[in-house]
Short mmCIF file of the C-alpha atoms (twelve columns), coordinates in Angstrom:
data_MODEL
# 
_entry.id   MODEL 
# 
loop_
_atom_site.group_PDB 
_atom_site.id 
_atom_site.type_symbol 
_atom_site.label_atom_id 
_atom_site.label_alt_id 
_atom_site.label_comp_id 
_atom_site.label_asym_id 
_atom_site.label_seq_id 
_atom_site.Cartn_x 
_atom_site.Cartn_y 
_atom_site.Cartn_z 
_atom_site.pdbx_PDB_model_num 
ATOM 1   C CA . MET A 1   -55.705 41.094 77.236  1 
ATOM 2   C CA . LYS A 2   -55.281 43.253 80.113  1 
ATOM 3   C CA . LEU A 3   -52.102 45.718 80.854  1 
ATOM 4   C CA . GLU A 4   -50.304 45.729 84.390  1 
ATOM 5   C CA . LYS A 5   -51.572 47.870 87.117  1 
ATOM 6   C CA . LYS A 6   -49.495 50.636 86.496  1 
ATOM 7   C CA . PRO A 7   -51.648 52.339 83.069  1 
ATOM 8   C CA . GLN A 8   -54.695 51.888 85.069  1 
ATOM 9   C CA . LYS A 9   -53.431 54.016 87.772  1 
ATOM 10  C CA . GLU A 10  -51.772 56.893 85.664  1 
ATOM 11  C CA . VAL A 11  -55.302 56.871 83.435  1 
ATOM 12  C CA . GLY A 12  -57.832 57.257 86.650  1 
ATOM 13  C CA . SER A 13  -55.672 59.957 88.290  1 
ATOM 14  C CA . TYR A 14  -55.699 61.967 85.024  1 
ATOM 15  C CA . ILE A 15  -59.307 61.502 84.399  1 
ATOM 16  C CA . SER A 16  -60.150 62.412 87.959  1 
ATOM 17  C CA . ALA A 17  -58.026 65.728 87.737  1 
ATOM 18  C CA . LEU A 18  -59.298 66.282 84.587  1 
ATOM 19  C CA . MET A 19  -62.830 66.285 85.587  1 
ATOM 20  C CA . ARG A 20  -62.079 68.243 88.443  1 
ATOM 21  C CA . THR A 21  -60.611 70.779 86.140  1 
ATOM 22  C CA . TYR A 22  -63.441 71.168 83.739  1 
ATOM 23  C CA . PHE A 23  -66.407 70.436 86.435  1 
ATOM 24  C CA . GLY A 24  -65.116 72.043 89.388  1 
ATOM 25  C CA . LYS A 25  -65.710 68.344 91.092  1 
ATOM 26  C CA . GLY A 26  -63.364 65.122 90.765  1 
ATOM 27  C CA . PRO A 27  -64.987 61.706 91.453  1 
ATOM 28  C CA . THR A 28  -64.891 60.134 94.728  1 
ATOM 29  C CA . SER A 29  -63.600 57.114 93.474  1 
ATOM 30  C CA . VAL A 30  -62.615 55.394 89.642  1 
ATOM 31  C CA . HIS A 31  -61.998 51.830 88.453  1 
ATOM 32  C CA . VAL A 32  -60.211 51.937 84.844  1 
ATOM 33  C CA . THR A 33  -60.130 48.738 82.696  1 
ATOM 34  C CA . ILE A 34  -57.731 48.541 79.876  1 
ATOM 35  C CA . SER A 35  -58.305 45.624 77.857  1 
ATOM 36  C CA . ARG A 36  -57.301 46.297 74.308  1 
ATOM 37  C CA . PRO A 37  -58.394 47.851 72.130  1 
ATOM 38  C CA . PHE A 38  -61.078 48.793 75.096  1 
ATOM 39  C CA . ILE A 39  -60.901 50.831 77.817  1 
ATOM 40  C CA . THR A 40  -63.425 51.577 80.292  1 
ATOM 41  C CA . ILE A 41  -63.246 54.389 83.109  1 
ATOM 42  C CA . HIS A 42  -65.993 53.780 86.262  1 
ATOM 43  C CA . PHE A 43  -66.815 56.525 88.345  1 
ATOM 44  C CA . ARG A 44  -68.701 56.947 91.448  1 
ATOM 45  C CA . GLY A 45  -69.563 59.499 93.549  1 
ATOM 46  C CA . PHE A 46  -69.531 62.746 90.561  1 
ATOM 47  C CA . ILE A 47  -71.883 65.361 91.525  1 
ATOM 48  C CA . THR A 48  -71.303 69.152 91.687  1 
ATOM 49  C CA . PRO A 49  -73.207 71.670 93.973  1 
ATOM 50  C CA . MET A 50  -74.210 73.203 90.902  1 
ATOM 51  C CA . GLU A 51  -76.002 70.206 89.279  1 
ATOM 52  C CA . LYS A 52  -77.414 68.872 92.581  1 
ATOM 53  C CA . PHE A 53  -79.330 72.038 92.714  1 
ATOM 54  C CA . LEU A 54  -80.566 71.809 88.858  1 
ATOM 55  C CA . LEU A 55  -81.463 68.065 89.786  1 
ATOM 56  C CA . GLN A 56  -83.487 69.232 92.822  1 
ATOM 57  C CA . GLN A 57  -85.341 71.976 90.244  1 
ATOM 58  C CA . ASN A 58  -86.315 68.833 87.720  1 
ATOM 59  C CA . GLU A 59  -83.571 70.178 85.208  1 
ATOM 60  C CA . GLU A 60  -82.169 66.957 84.130  1 
ATOM 61  C CA . ARG A 61  -81.855 67.693 80.313  1 
ATOM 62  C CA . ARG A 62  -79.796 70.546 81.440  1 
ATOM 63  C CA . VAL A 63  -77.449 68.778 83.269  1 
ATOM 64  C CA . LEU A 64  -76.769 66.110 80.808  1 
ATOM 65  C CA . GLU A 65  -76.600 68.399 78.050  1 
ATOM 66  C CA . THR A 66  -74.120 70.470 79.814  1 
ATOM 67  C CA . ARG A 67  -71.859 67.353 80.609  1 
ATOM 68  C CA . ASP A 68  -71.965 66.384 76.983  1 
ATOM 69  C CA . MET A 69  -70.994 69.724 75.741  1 
ATOM 70  C CA . LEU A 70  -67.964 69.595 78.428  1 
ATOM 71  C CA . MET A 71  -67.533 66.232 77.450  1 
ATOM 72  C CA . ASP A 72  -67.453 66.919 73.564  1 
ATOM 73  C CA . ASN A 73  -64.747 69.766 74.842  1 
ATOM 74  C CA . MET A 74  -62.350 67.001 76.909  1 
ATOM 75  C CA . LYS A 75  -62.199 64.398 74.046  1 
ATOM 76  C CA . GLU A 76  -59.164 65.852 72.285  1 
ATOM 77  C CA . GLU A 77  -57.415 66.151 75.279  1 
ATOM 78  C CA . VAL A 78  -58.310 62.805 76.319  1 
ATOM 79  C CA . ILE A 79  -56.932 61.362 73.367  1 
ATOM 80  C CA . GLN A 80  -54.058 63.007 73.226  1 
ATOM 81  C CA . GLU A 81  -52.826 62.527 77.268  1 
ATOM 82  C CA . LEU A 82  -53.669 58.965 77.124  1 
ATOM 83  C CA . LYS A 83  -51.625 58.223 73.878  1 
ATOM 84  C CA . SER A 84  -48.716 59.411 76.385  1 
ATOM 85  C CA . ILE A 85  -49.855 56.620 79.338  1 
ATOM 86  C CA . GLY A 86  -49.357 53.259 77.766  1 
ATOM 87  C CA . GLU A 87  -49.299 53.796 74.189  1 
ATOM 88  C CA . LEU A 88  -53.433 54.194 74.623  1 
ATOM 89  C CA . GLU A 89  -53.997 55.770 70.982  1 
ATOM 90  C CA . LEU A 90  -57.710 56.113 71.288  1 
ATOM 91  C CA . ASN A 91  -59.561 56.743 68.180  1 
ATOM 92  C CA . GLU A 92  -62.961 56.791 69.767  1 
ATOM 93  C CA . VAL A 93  -64.208 58.581 73.292  1 
ATOM 94  C CA . TYR A 94  -67.747 57.693 74.537  1 
ATOM 95  C CA . SER A 95  -69.183 58.485 77.758  1 
ATOM 96  C CA . ASP A 96  -72.771 58.231 79.768  1 
ATOM 97  C CA . TRP A 97  -74.344 59.117 83.310  1 
ATOM 98  C CA . ASN A 98  -76.178 57.724 85.906  1 
ATOM 99  C CA . LEU A 99  -77.438 61.235 87.718  1 
ATOM 100 C CA . GLN A 100 -79.358 59.014 90.262  1 
ATOM 101 C CA . LYS A 101 -76.380 56.688 91.494  1 
ATOM 102 C CA . LYS A 102 -73.855 59.862 90.937  1 
ATOM 103 C CA . THR A 103 -71.982 57.669 88.746  1 
ATOM 104 C CA . GLY A 104 -70.519 57.502 84.894  1 
ATOM 105 C CA . ILE A 105 -68.230 56.285 82.683  1 
ATOM 106 C CA . VAL A 106 -66.044 57.212 79.845  1 
ATOM 107 C CA . ILE A 107 -65.552 54.322 76.998  1 
ATOM 108 C CA . GLY A 108 -62.406 54.744 74.659  1 
ATOM 109 C CA . VAL A 109 -61.483 52.774 72.061  1 
ATOM 110 C CA . ILE A 110 -57.557 52.246 70.755  1 
ATOM 111 C CA . ASP A 111 -56.432 52.418 67.105  1 
ATOM 112 C CA . GLU A 112 -56.198 48.816 66.667  1 
ATOM 113 C CA . GLU A 113 -58.053 45.596 65.368  1 
ATOM 114 C CA . VAL A 114 -60.100 43.699 67.769  1 
ATOM 115 C CA . ASP A 115 -58.239 39.917 68.327  1 
ATOM 116 C CA . LYS A 116 -61.206 38.045 70.064  1 
ATOM 117 C CA . SER A 117 -59.455 34.960 71.029  1 
ATOM 118 C CA . LYS A 118 -57.983 37.343 73.962  1 
ATOM 119 C CA . PHE A 119 -61.121 37.829 75.292  1 
ATOM 120 C CA . LYS A 120 -62.354 35.148 77.402  1 
ATOM 121 C CA . TRP A 121 -65.549 34.305 79.393  1 
ATOM 122 C CA . PRO A 122 -65.146 33.021 82.431  1 
ATOM 123 C CA . ASP A 123 -66.700 29.051 82.635  1 
ATOM 124 C CA . GLY A 124 -70.475 28.758 83.051  1 
ATOM 125 C CA . PHE A 125 -71.296 31.792 81.403  1 
ATOM 126 C CA . ASN A 126 -73.220 31.446 78.381  1 
ATOM 127 C CA . GLU A 127 -72.481 33.883 75.931  1 
ATOM 128 C CA . LYS A 128 -74.416 32.940 73.104  1 
ATOM 129 C CA . LYS A 129 -77.725 32.981 75.356  1 
ATOM 130 C CA . PHE A 130 -76.464 36.472 76.511  1 
ATOM 131 C CA . GLN A 131 -76.520 37.721 72.726  1 
ATOM 132 C CA . GLU A 132 -79.769 36.390 72.165  1 
ATOM 133 C CA . GLN A 133 -81.075 38.666 74.523  1 
ATOM 134 C CA . LEU A 134 -79.163 41.670 73.533  1 
ATOM 135 C CA . ILE A 135 -81.114 41.211 70.516  1 
ATOM 136 C CA . LYS A 136 -84.266 40.618 72.321  1 
ATOM 137 C CA . ALA A 137 -84.140 44.001 73.866  1 
ATOM 138 C CA . SER A 138 -82.701 45.652 70.417  1 
ATOM 139 C CA . ILE A 139 -85.842 44.409 68.266  1 
ATOM 140 C CA . LEU A 140 -87.945 45.488 71.552  1 
ATOM 141 C CA . SER A 141 -86.634 49.250 70.886  1 
ATOM 142 C CA . GLU A 142 -85.499 49.491 67.531  1 
ATOM 143 C CA . LYS A 143 -84.142 46.681 65.384  1 
ATOM 144 C CA . ALA A 144 -81.492 43.902 65.569  1 
ATOM 145 C CA . PRO A 145 -78.275 45.448 64.681  1 
ATOM 146 C CA . GLU A 146 -76.421 44.025 61.855  1 
ATOM 147 C CA . GLU A 147 -73.305 43.273 63.756  1 
ATOM 148 C CA . GLN A 148 -73.300 42.836 67.490  1 
ATOM 149 C CA . GLU A 149 -69.866 41.765 69.198  1 
ATOM 150 C CA . THR A 150 -69.498 40.970 72.904  1 
ATOM 151 C CA . TYR A 151 -66.351 41.181 75.249  1 
ATOM 152 C CA . TRP A 152 -65.707 40.382 78.926  1 
ATOM 153 C CA . LEU A 153 -63.470 43.197 79.829  1 
ATOM 154 C CA . ASP A 154 -62.730 41.924 83.736  1 
ATOM 155 C CA . ASN A 155 -64.664 40.650 86.302  1 
ATOM 156 C CA . ARG A 156 -66.996 43.464 86.617  1 
ATOM 157 C CA . THR A 157 -67.283 45.354 83.406  1 
ATOM 158 C CA . ILE A 158 -68.698 43.480 79.867  1 
ATOM 159 C CA . LEU A 159 -69.061 45.694 76.814  1 
ATOM 160 C CA . VAL A 160 -71.290 45.444 73.483  1 
ATOM 161 C CA . ARG A 161 -70.494 46.792 70.692  1 
ATOM 162 C CA . ARG A 162 -73.518 47.219 67.801  1 
ATOM 163 C CA . SER A 163 -73.587 48.723 64.170  1 
ATOM 164 C CA . ASN A 164 -75.783 49.189 62.012  1 
ATOM 165 C CA . PHE A 165 -78.830 49.265 64.012  1 
ATOM 166 C CA . LEU A 166 -80.478 52.798 62.883  1 
ATOM 167 C CA . LEU A 167 -84.309 52.875 61.779  1 
ATOM 168 C CA . PRO A 168 -84.923 54.993 58.647  1 
ATOM 169 C CA . ILE A 169 -86.816 57.469 60.676  1 
ATOM 170 C CA . GLU A 170 -84.040 57.727 63.149  1 
ATOM 171 C CA . LYS A 171 -81.481 58.660 60.425  1 
ATOM 172 C CA . GLU A 172 -83.988 61.791 59.002  1 
ATOM 173 C CA . LEU A 173 -83.913 63.072 62.456  1 
ATOM 174 C CA . ILE A 174 -80.071 62.967 62.563  1 
ATOM 175 C CA . ARG A 175 -80.118 64.842 59.325  1 
ATOM 176 C CA . HIS A 176 -82.294 67.188 60.255  1 
ATOM 177 C CA . GLY A 177 -80.207 68.086 63.288  1 
ATOM 178 C CA . HIS A 178 -82.173 66.669 65.931  1 
ATOM 179 C CA . THR A 179 -79.248 64.570 67.470  1 
ATOM 180 C CA . GLU A 180 -79.650 65.327 70.974  1 
ATOM 181 C CA . GLU A 181 -83.276 64.712 70.860  1 
ATOM 182 C CA . LEU A 182 -83.073 61.254 69.314  1 
ATOM 183 C CA . LYS A 183 -79.941 60.448 71.996  1 
ATOM 184 C CA . GLN A 184 -82.095 61.191 74.839  1 
ATOM 185 C CA . ALA A 185 -85.100 59.272 73.954  1 
ATOM 186 C CA . LYS A 186 -83.172 56.376 72.752  1 
ATOM 187 C CA . TRP A 187 -81.551 56.353 76.204  1 
ATOM 188 C CA . GLN A 188 -84.740 56.422 77.933  1 
ATOM 189 C CA . LEU A 189 -85.751 53.729 75.959  1 
ATOM 190 C CA . GLU A 190 -83.200 51.414 75.794  1 
ATOM 191 C CA . GLN A 191 -82.457 51.699 79.601  1 
ATOM 192 C CA . LYS A 192 -86.107 50.545 79.944  1 
ATOM 193 C CA . VAL A 193 -85.974 47.896 77.439  1 
ATOM 194 C CA . LEU A 194 -82.722 46.770 78.923  1 
ATOM 195 C CA . GLY A 195 -84.050 46.938 82.213  1 
ATOM 196 C CA . GLU A 196 -86.839 44.515 81.234  1 
ATOM 197 C CA . ILE A 197 -84.981 42.209 79.966  1 
ATOM 198 C CA . GLU A 198 -83.853 38.893 81.904  1 
ATOM 199 C CA . PHE A 199 -80.247 39.087 81.766  1 
ATOM 200 C CA . GLU A 200 -79.156 38.088 85.261  1 
ATOM 201 C CA . PRO A 201 -80.086 34.551 84.863  1 
ATOM 202 C CA . VAL A 202 -77.857 33.916 81.777  1 
ATOM 203 C CA . LEU A 203 -74.739 35.904 83.736  1 
ATOM 204 C CA . ASN A 204 -75.072 34.116 86.722  1 
ATOM 205 C CA . ARG A 205 -74.102 38.039 88.483  1 
ATOM 206 C CA . LEU A 206 -76.235 41.019 89.526  1 
ATOM 207 C CA . ILE A 207 -75.977 44.122 87.302  1 
ATOM 208 C CA . SER A 208 -75.347 46.915 88.992  1 
ATOM 209 C CA . GLU A 209 -76.053 49.727 86.316  1 
ATOM 210 C CA . THR A 210 -75.935 50.008 82.596  1 
ATOM 211 C CA . PHE A 211 -74.311 52.665 80.238  1 
ATOM 212 C CA . LEU A 212 -75.022 53.414 76.747  1 
ATOM 213 C CA . ASP A 213 -73.748 55.767 74.185  1 
ATOM 214 C CA . TRP A 214 -73.853 56.288 70.365  1 
ATOM 215 C CA . ASP A 215 -71.734 57.526 67.191  1 
ATOM 216 C CA . PHE A 216 -74.790 58.144 65.197  1 
ATOM 217 C CA . ASP A 217 -72.735 59.243 61.895  1 
ATOM 218 C CA . ASP A 218 -71.344 56.158 61.900  1 
ATOM 219 C CA . ASP A 219 -74.433 54.025 62.899  1 
ATOM 220 C CA . LEU A 220 -72.562 52.445 65.831  1 
ATOM 221 C CA . GLY A 221 -73.218 52.304 69.625  1 
ATOM 222 C CA . TYR A 222 -71.825 50.647 72.635  1 
ATOM 223 C CA . ILE A 223 -73.532 49.282 76.022  1 
ATOM 224 C CA . VAL A 224 -71.390 48.482 78.992  1 
ATOM 225 C CA . PHE A 225 -72.794 46.428 81.934  1 
ATOM 226 C CA . ILE A 226 -71.335 46.804 85.516  1 
ATOM 227 C CA . LEU A 227 -72.011 43.724 87.476  1 
ATOM 228 C CA . LYS A 228 -72.094 43.329 91.355  1 
ATOM 229 C CA . PRO A 229 -69.309 41.061 92.793  1 
ATOM 230 C CA . ASN A 230 -69.232 37.506 92.336  1 
ATOM 231 C CA . ASN A 231 -71.287 36.556 95.591  1 
ATOM 232 C CA . ALA A 232 -74.208 39.649 95.388  1 
ATOM 233 C CA . LEU A 233 -76.280 37.009 93.386  1 
ATOM 234 C CA . VAL A 234 -76.213 34.572 95.965  1 
ATOM 235 C CA . GLU A 235 -76.846 37.004 98.913  1 
ATOM 236 C CA . GLY A 236 -79.351 38.584 97.345  1 
ATOM 237 C CA . ALA A 237 -80.906 34.959 96.703  1 
ATOM 238 C CA . GLU A 238 -80.207 33.948 100.738 1 
ATOM 239 C CA . ASN A 239 -81.916 37.388 101.551 1 
ATOM 240 C CA . GLN A 240 -84.900 37.090 99.572  1 
ATOM 241 C CA . GLN A 241 -85.356 33.437 101.066 1 
ATOM 242 C CA . GLU A 242 -85.076 34.615 104.463 1 
ATOM 243 C CA . GLU A 243 -87.996 37.039 103.739 1 
ATOM 244 C CA . GLN A 244 -90.276 34.479 102.535 1 
ATOM 245 C CA . THR A 245 -89.374 32.276 105.576 1 
ATOM 246 C CA . ASN A 246 -90.329 35.203 108.166 1 
# 
């Protein structure tokens, strides 16, 4: 279920301004999807001059750790502000980054029950097969989650919610304070595995990028797939055919 454009615009403007305050620079563009109880805020063109310098020095981990700390400080402010925008009372906030593409995402979860009947997958999309591919990816990287739910938020955004997937060794690492190391290792492994699984033929869409974040305390995690426009898959096939012909 989607809301009118006004709250989306307000949320986008607010997040852009907040990031300028905390990071010294805001994104060049923001796409907000509100499909209760989920909110995704996808931004492009986001990297600061200092971060650019650090990346040139192969300090990617330092950039990510700094961003995570700033986002942790921002969370309560985001929750309070969005409460006044369209009654968006969040109880969970997640984030992830793609430093190479200069993109990122903020995922918000509103404090209300999910009504799955309001989430409709487009005709021709095989949600069951998509879920099977997700389970395959989970098994390759850790184990199958006890619960997995997939939501088509809009024409470019798919959200996946997984719970109870942590291995015993991962729980021990968390208990001993190695949360940040585990997060970075899981991110790299899961991004690799998700990139190898054939989701695009199932979706009949090209995937632009994939974002991940977790709440290790509650054994809960989210995946967001950002899709390319509808005609991208057709154009890609045509280009490939032209190359083969030439």
